[in-house]
Tab-separated table of C-alpha atoms in Angstrom:
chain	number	residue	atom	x	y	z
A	1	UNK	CA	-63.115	-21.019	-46.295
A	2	UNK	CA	-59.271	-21.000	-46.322
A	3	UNK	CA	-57.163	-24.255	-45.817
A	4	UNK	CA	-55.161	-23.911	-42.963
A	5	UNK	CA	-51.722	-26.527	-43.013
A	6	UNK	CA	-50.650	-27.851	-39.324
A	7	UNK	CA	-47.685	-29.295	-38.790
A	8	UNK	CA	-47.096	-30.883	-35.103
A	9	UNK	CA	-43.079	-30.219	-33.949
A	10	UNK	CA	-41.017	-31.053	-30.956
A	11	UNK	CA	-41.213	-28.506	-28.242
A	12	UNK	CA	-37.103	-27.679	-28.139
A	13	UNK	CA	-35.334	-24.791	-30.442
A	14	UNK	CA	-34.907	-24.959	-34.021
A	15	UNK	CA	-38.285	-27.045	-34.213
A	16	UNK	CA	-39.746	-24.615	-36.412
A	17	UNK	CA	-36.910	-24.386	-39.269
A	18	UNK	CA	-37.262	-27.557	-40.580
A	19	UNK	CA	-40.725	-27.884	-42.268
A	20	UNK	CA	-40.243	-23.864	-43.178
A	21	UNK	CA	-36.970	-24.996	-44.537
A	22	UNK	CA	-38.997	-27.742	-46.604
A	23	UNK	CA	-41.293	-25.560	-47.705
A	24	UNK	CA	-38.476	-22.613	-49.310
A	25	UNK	CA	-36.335	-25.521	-50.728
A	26	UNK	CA	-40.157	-26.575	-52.620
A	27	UNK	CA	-40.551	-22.579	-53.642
A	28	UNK	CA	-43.489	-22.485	-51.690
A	29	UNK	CA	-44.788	-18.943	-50.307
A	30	UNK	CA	-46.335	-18.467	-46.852
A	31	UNK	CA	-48.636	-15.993	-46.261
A	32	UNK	CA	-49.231	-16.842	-42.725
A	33	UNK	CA	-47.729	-18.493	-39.852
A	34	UNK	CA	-48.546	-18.739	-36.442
A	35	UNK	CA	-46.838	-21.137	-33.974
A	36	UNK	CA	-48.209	-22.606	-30.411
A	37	UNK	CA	-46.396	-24.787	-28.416
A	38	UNK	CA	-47.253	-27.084	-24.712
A	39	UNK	CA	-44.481	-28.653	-22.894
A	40	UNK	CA	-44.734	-31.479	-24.910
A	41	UNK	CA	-44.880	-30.668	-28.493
A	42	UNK	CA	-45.597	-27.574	-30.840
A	43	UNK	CA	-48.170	-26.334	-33.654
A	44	UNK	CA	-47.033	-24.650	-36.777
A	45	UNK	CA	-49.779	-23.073	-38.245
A	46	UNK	CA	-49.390	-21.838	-41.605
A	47	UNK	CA	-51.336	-20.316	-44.265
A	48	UNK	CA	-49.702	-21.007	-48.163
A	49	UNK	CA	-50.798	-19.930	-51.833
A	50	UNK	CA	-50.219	-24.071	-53.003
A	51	UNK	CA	-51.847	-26.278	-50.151
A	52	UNK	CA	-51.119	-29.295	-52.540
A	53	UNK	CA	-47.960	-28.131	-53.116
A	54	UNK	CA	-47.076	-27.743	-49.571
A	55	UNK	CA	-48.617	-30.810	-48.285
A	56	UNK	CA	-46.625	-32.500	-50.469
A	57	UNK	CA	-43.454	-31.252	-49.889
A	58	UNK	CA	-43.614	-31.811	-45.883
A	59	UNK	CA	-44.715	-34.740	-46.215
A	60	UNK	CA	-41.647	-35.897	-48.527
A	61	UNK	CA	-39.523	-34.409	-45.647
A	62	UNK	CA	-41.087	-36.684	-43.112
A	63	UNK	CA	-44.013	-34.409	-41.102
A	64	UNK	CA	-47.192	-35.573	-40.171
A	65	UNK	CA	-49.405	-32.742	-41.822
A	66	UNK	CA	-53.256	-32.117	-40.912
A	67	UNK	CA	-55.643	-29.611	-43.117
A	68	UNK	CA	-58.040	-27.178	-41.490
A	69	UNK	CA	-61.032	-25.245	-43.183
A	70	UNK	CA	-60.483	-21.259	-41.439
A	71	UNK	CA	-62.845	-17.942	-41.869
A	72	UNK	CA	-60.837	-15.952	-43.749
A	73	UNK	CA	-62.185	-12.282	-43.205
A	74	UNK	CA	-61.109	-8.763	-44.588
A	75	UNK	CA	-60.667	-6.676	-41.731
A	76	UNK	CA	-59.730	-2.587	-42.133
A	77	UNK	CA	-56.156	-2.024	-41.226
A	78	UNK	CA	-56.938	0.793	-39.291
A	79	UNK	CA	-57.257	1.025	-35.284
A	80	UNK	CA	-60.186	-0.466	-34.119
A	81	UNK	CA	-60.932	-2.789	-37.172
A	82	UNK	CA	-60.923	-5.588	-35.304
A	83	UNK	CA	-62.865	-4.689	-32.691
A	84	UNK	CA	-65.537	-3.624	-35.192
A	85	UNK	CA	-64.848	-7.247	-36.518
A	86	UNK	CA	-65.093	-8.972	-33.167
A	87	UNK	CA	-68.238	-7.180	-32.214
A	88	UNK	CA	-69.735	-8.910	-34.646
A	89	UNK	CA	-68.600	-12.743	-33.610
A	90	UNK	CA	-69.673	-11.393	-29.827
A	91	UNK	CA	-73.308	-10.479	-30.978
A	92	UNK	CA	-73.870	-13.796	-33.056
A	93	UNK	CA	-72.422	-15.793	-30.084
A	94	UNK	CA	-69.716	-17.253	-32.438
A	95	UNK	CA	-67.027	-18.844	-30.482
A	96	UNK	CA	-63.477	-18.595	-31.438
A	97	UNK	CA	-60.848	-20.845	-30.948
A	98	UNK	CA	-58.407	-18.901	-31.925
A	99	UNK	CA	-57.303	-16.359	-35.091
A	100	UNK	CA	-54.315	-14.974	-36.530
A	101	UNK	CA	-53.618	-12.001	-39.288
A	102	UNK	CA	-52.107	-11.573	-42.762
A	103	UNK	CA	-51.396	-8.301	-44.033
A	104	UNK	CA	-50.795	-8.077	-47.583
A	105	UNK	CA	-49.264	-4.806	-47.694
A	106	UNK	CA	-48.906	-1.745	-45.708
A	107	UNK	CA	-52.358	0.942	-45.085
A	108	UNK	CA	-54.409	-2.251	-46.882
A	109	UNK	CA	-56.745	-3.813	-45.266
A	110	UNK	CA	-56.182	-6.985	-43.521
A	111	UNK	CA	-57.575	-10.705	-43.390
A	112	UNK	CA	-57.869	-12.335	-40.291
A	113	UNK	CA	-58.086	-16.394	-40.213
A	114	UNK	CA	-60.480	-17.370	-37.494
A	115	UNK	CA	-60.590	-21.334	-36.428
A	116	UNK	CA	-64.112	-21.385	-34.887
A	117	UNK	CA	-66.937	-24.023	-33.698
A	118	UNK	CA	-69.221	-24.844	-35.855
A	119	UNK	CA	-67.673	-23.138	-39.149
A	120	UNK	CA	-70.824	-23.241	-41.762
A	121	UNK	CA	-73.265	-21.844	-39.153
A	122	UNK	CA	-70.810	-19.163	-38.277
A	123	UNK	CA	-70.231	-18.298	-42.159
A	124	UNK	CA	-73.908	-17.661	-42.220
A	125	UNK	CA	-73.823	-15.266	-39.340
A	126	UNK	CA	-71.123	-13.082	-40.498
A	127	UNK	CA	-72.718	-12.982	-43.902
A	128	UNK	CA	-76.067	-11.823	-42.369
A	129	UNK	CA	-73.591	-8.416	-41.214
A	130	UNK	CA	-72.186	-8.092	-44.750
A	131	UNK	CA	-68.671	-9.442	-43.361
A	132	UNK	CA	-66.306	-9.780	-46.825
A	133	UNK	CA	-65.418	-12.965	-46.336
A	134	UNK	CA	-61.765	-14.649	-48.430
A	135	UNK	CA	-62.400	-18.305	-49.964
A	136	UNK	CA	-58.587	-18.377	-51.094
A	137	UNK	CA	-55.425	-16.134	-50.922
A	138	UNK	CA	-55.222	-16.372	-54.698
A	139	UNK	CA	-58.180	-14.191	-54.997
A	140	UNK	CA	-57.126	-11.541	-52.264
């Protein structure tokens, strides 16, 4: 599994520059980020090569930070790899919460970071379909 970082930020502009600002001034690299926001508040979602690192460092500037375990799965970067993907989560009933994407570099394949319910069972699943799954950015 792959460590997801959250960060919850006011729902008003700028929000978002502050903990990425945090992290750059701490040399830390993102891979992935994602943002989601309600009325109320926001979720920045991000995806780093030094969890420890970055937990660290936003915490030092002041944000409440929460870790969550992701499915990190190569996908092909081609149209209608992710379908192919997503048939697989429809036939083993595995319910996602939500996903984002990280593509290394351009014509290579893709990984795909999927929050689900019930992440061990669903690791099983996809590894019954021969799914490449990603324990860590480090090794992708």
């Amino acid at each position: 599994m792959v460590k997801q970082i959250s960060v919850f930020i006011g729902a008003k502009p700028g929000q978002a520059y502050k903990p990425i600002k945090a992290l750059g001034d701490a040399n830390i690299d993102l891979c992935a980020v994602s943002i989601g926001d309600t009325i109320d508040f926001g979720i920045l979602r991000m995806i780093t090569r030094d969890n420890d690192k970055a937990v660290s460092a936003l915490k030092a500037a002041g944000f409440t930070v929460n870790l969550t375990d992701l499915i990190g799965v190569v996908v092909q970067n081609e149209p209608g790899g992710l379908a192919n993907l997503l048939t697989v989560f429809e036939e083993e009933c595995i319910n996602i919460e939500y996903f984002y994407s990280f593509v290394p570099r351009k014509n290579e394949e893709a990984i795909m970071f999927f929050k689900v319910e019930e992440a061990s069972e669903a690791l099983e699943k996809l590894k019954k379909h021969s799914v490449t799954l990603v324990d860590s950015l480090l090794e992708a």
